[in-house]
Short mmCIF file of C-alpha atoms in Angstrom, two decimals:
data_model
loop_
_atom_site.label_atom_id
_atom_site.label_comp_id
_atom_site.label_asym_id
_atom_site.label_seq_id
_atom_site.Cartn_x
_atom_site.Cartn_y
_atom_site.Cartn_z
CA MET A 1 -10.95 -13.74 -21.63
CA ASP A 2 -12.16 -16.56 -19.38
CA HIS A 3 -13.36 -14.67 -16.23
CA SER A 4 -14.23 -17.93 -14.42
CA ALA A 5 -10.49 -19.24 -14.71
CA PRO A 6 -8.73 -19.41 -11.27
CA PHE A 7 -6.71 -16.32 -10.27
CA GLY A 8 -3.18 -17.48 -10.19
CA PRO A 9 0.47 -16.28 -9.91
CA LEU A 10 0.50 -14.86 -13.27
CA ASP A 11 -2.63 -12.74 -12.48
CA PHE A 12 -0.98 -11.75 -9.37
CA GLN A 13 2.20 -10.39 -11.08
CA LEU A 14 0.05 -8.58 -13.36
CA VAL A 15 -1.54 -6.87 -10.45
CA LEU A 16 1.80 -5.84 -8.87
CA LEU A 17 2.70 -4.42 -12.41
CA ARG A 18 -0.60 -2.59 -12.84
CA ARG A 19 0.19 -0.31 -9.60
CA MET A 20 3.95 0.15 -10.72
CA ALA A 21 2.79 1.36 -14.24
CA ASP A 22 2.09 4.82 -12.90
CA HIS A 23 5.86 5.10 -12.07
CA ARG A 24 7.53 2.99 -14.65
CA PRO A 25 5.21 2.53 -17.60
CA GLU A 26 8.23 1.47 -20.02
CA LEU A 27 9.51 -1.29 -17.51
CA VAL A 28 5.82 -2.48 -16.88
CA GLU A 29 5.37 -2.86 -20.73
CA GLU A 30 8.55 -4.99 -21.02
CA ALA A 31 7.75 -7.11 -18.00
CA ARG A 32 4.01 -7.42 -19.33
CA ARG A 33 5.26 -8.82 -22.69
CA ALA A 34 7.65 -11.16 -21.03
CA LEU A 35 4.80 -12.67 -19.22
CA GLY A 36 2.88 -13.04 -22.43
CA ALA A 37 -0.09 -10.92 -21.33
CA ASP A 38 -1.56 -8.00 -23.11
CA ALA A 39 -2.79 -4.78 -21.53
CA ALA A 40 -6.37 -5.96 -21.33
CA ARG A 41 -5.42 -9.25 -19.31
CA MET A 42 -3.40 -6.86 -16.73
CA ARG A 43 -6.55 -4.59 -16.37
CA GLU A 44 -8.87 -7.62 -15.95
CA ALA A 45 -6.42 -9.12 -13.42
CA ASN A 46 -6.35 -5.91 -11.40
CA ARG A 47 -10.03 -5.55 -11.52
CA ARG A 48 -10.62 -9.22 -10.17
CA TRP A 49 -8.10 -8.63 -7.39
CA GLN A 50 -9.98 -5.28 -6.59
CA ALA A 51 -13.23 -6.98 -6.55
CA MET A 52 -11.93 -9.95 -4.35
CA ALA A 53 -10.33 -7.18 -1.89
CA ARG A 54 -13.56 -5.22 -1.73
CA SER A 55 -16.29 -7.95 -1.63
CA PRO A 56 -18.38 -7.88 1.52
CA ARG A 57 -18.37 -11.68 1.37
CA GLY A 58 -14.68 -11.73 0.47
CA ARG A 59 -11.87 -13.59 2.21
CA GLY A 60 -9.24 -11.86 4.33
CA ALA A 61 -6.16 -10.79 2.75
CA LEU A 62 -4.10 -13.67 3.80
CA ALA A 63 -6.65 -16.19 2.21
CA ARG A 64 -6.68 -14.14 -0.82
CA TYR A 65 -2.69 -14.48 -1.39
CA ARG A 66 -3.00 -18.18 -0.55
CA SER A 67 -5.76 -18.89 -3.09
CA ALA A 68 -3.76 -16.81 -5.84
CA LEU A 69 -0.34 -18.19 -4.88
CA GLY A 70 -0.83 -21.36 -3.30
CA PRO A 71 0.75 -22.44 -0.06
CA PRO A 72 3.71 -20.26 0.75
CA PRO A 73 6.94 -22.26 0.44
CA GLU A 74 8.71 -20.04 3.04
CA VAL A 75 7.27 -19.40 6.43
CA GLU A 76 9.01 -18.21 9.51
CA PRO A 77 8.06 -16.68 12.89
CA ARG A 78 9.18 -13.03 13.10
CA ARG A 79 9.08 -10.50 15.94
CA ILE A 80 8.46 -6.84 15.42
CA GLY A 81 8.96 -5.07 18.96
CA ASP A 82 6.46 -6.78 21.09
CA LEU A 83 4.40 -8.27 18.16
CA ALA A 84 4.77 -11.99 17.29
CA CYS A 85 4.08 -12.40 13.59
CA GLU A 86 4.91 -14.60 10.81
CA SER A 87 6.57 -13.88 7.54
CA LEU A 88 5.06 -15.82 4.61
CA ARG A 89 6.96 -15.59 1.25
CA TRP A 90 6.16 -16.72 -2.26
CA PRO A 91 8.56 -16.80 -5.18
CA VAL A 92 7.72 -14.18 -8.07
CA PRO A 93 8.99 -15.52 -11.30
CA LEU A 94 9.10 -11.97 -12.78
CA TRP A 95 11.73 -11.00 -10.18
CA PRO A 96 13.65 -14.29 -9.38
CA GLY A 97 15.79 -12.56 -6.65
CA LEU A 98 12.80 -11.46 -4.75
CA ARG A 99 9.94 -12.92 -2.79
CA PHE A 100 6.39 -11.56 -2.18
CA GLU A 101 6.28 -11.31 1.71
CA VAL A 102 3.02 -11.03 3.74
CA LEU A 103 3.52 -10.34 7.49
CA ALA A 104 0.70 -11.77 9.35
CA SER A 105 -0.41 -11.97 12.96
CA ALA A 106 0.74 -15.32 14.61
CA GLY A 107 -2.90 -15.99 16.00
CA GLY A 108 -6.20 -16.10 14.16
CA GLY A 109 -9.19 -14.42 15.09
CA PRO A 110 -12.66 -14.77 13.90
CA GLY A 111 -12.00 -12.67 10.73
CA GLY A 112 -8.82 -14.67 10.17
CA ARG A 113 -5.15 -13.56 10.74
CA ALA A 114 -4.50 -9.80 10.52
CA VAL A 115 -2.00 -8.79 7.67
CA PHE A 116 0.40 -6.04 8.61
CA ASN A 117 2.51 -5.63 5.40
CA GLU A 118 2.60 -6.92 1.89
CA TRP A 119 5.59 -6.29 -0.16
CA LEU A 120 8.56 -7.42 -2.29
CA VAL A 121 11.74 -8.43 -0.28
CA ARG A 122 15.02 -9.82 -1.13
CA ALA A 123 14.97 -13.75 -1.35
CA PRO A 124 17.04 -15.39 1.41
CA GLY A 125 20.47 -15.97 0.47
CA GLU A 126 20.23 -13.66 -2.74
CA PRO A 127 22.79 -10.96 -2.82
CA GLY A 128 21.29 -7.43 -2.51
CA PRO A 129 22.45 -4.59 -4.86
CA VAL A 130 25.57 -2.63 -3.89
CA LEU A 131 24.26 0.86 -2.91
CA GLY A 132 27.02 3.23 -2.24
CA GLY A 133 25.22 6.38 -3.63
CA THR A 134 22.11 7.46 -5.34
CA GLY A 135 23.63 6.58 -8.62
CA ASP A 136 22.99 3.13 -7.67
CA LEU A 137 19.41 3.41 -6.99
CA THR A 138 17.92 2.28 -10.35
CA PRO A 139 14.42 1.42 -10.80
CA TRP A 140 13.33 -2.18 -9.64
CA SER A 141 16.90 -2.67 -8.19
CA ALA A 142 16.36 -2.50 -4.48
CA THR A 143 13.73 -2.96 -1.63
CA VAL A 144 12.59 -0.46 1.01
CA ASP A 145 14.67 -2.26 3.45
CA GLU A 146 17.89 -2.31 1.35
CA VAL A 147 17.62 1.44 0.67
CA ALA A 148 16.76 2.18 4.29
CA ARG A 149 19.83 0.21 5.47
CA ALA A 150 22.16 1.68 2.76
CA PHE A 151 21.19 5.41 3.57
CA ALA A 152 20.50 5.16 7.26
CA PRO A 153 18.91 7.06 9.00
CA ALA A 154 16.20 6.97 6.54
CA ARG A 155 12.61 8.14 7.51
CA LEU A 156 9.44 6.55 6.13
CA LEU A 157 6.97 9.01 4.78
CA PRO A 158 3.27 8.39 3.80
CA GLY A 159 2.68 6.69 0.49
CA THR A 160 0.44 8.13 -2.30
CA ALA A 161 -1.68 5.04 -2.50
CA PRO A 162 -2.11 1.87 -0.55
CA THR A 163 0.65 -0.09 -2.05
CA ARG A 164 3.06 2.82 -2.16
CA MET A 165 5.73 3.80 0.39
CA ARG A 166 8.24 6.77 0.33
CA LEU A 167 11.62 6.92 1.91
CA ALA A 168 13.40 10.15 2.64
CA PHE A 169 17.18 10.00 3.16
CA THR A 170 20.41 12.28 2.84
CA ASP A 171 22.52 11.87 -0.16
CA PRO A 172 25.84 11.11 0.98
CA ALA A 173 27.43 12.83 -2.27
CA ASP A 174 25.97 16.28 -1.75
CA GLY A 175 24.07 16.19 1.61
CA ALA A 176 20.74 16.97 -0.12
CA GLU A 177 17.59 15.28 0.95
CA ARG A 178 16.15 12.79 -1.54
CA VAL A 179 13.00 10.94 -1.61
CA ALA A 180 12.67 7.38 -3.06
CA ASP A 181 9.15 6.16 -4.30
CA PHE A 182 8.52 2.31 -3.75
CA THR A 183 5.37 0.41 -5.16
CA TRP A 184 4.84 -3.10 -3.44
CA GLY A 185 8.20 -2.42 -1.90
CA LEU A 186 10.20 -2.33 -4.92
CA LEU A 187 12.18 0.92 -5.98
CA GLN A 188 10.59 2.87 -8.68
CA GLN A 189 12.29 6.30 -8.74
CA VAL A 190 14.32 8.75 -6.63
CA ASP A 191 13.58 12.50 -6.97
#
């Protein structure tokens, strides 16, 4: 494996898959094969990404994404309460109906722009899944935002790792509380 090769979109998709493998190893295996990468390449991509993220001389998060994915084809201003930020989105060939979104501060400071969130979201204009009940919540079918809207009021819970989120909601069929697990914003499983 050429360790000096640029870290690109394929490597980044392997990083996304590596974290998802803890919940959905069978889907990750299938996706990895579709990308033409072996398990060693996935491990190496993840190792390189972690090294870039933890390097004392490393770039900020936004610069890392731009380096790996190129200039974002979709950029738009966004307000979250009183916070002015920018949504930067890149296509992810493995999931054509989704985009990888980075929410970053609108202004840059000495350390670069602050990144508030990094996750997969539905691509603009792409129809989301029809989520009428928990039976519709299949792995990799929906994003955090889609599940939260479909099962409102949902509560965000602490994740079990930096790229993971959990969402608690009430099952409309039986009134039971359910918890959905997400990795990089994509549904992995419902308890």
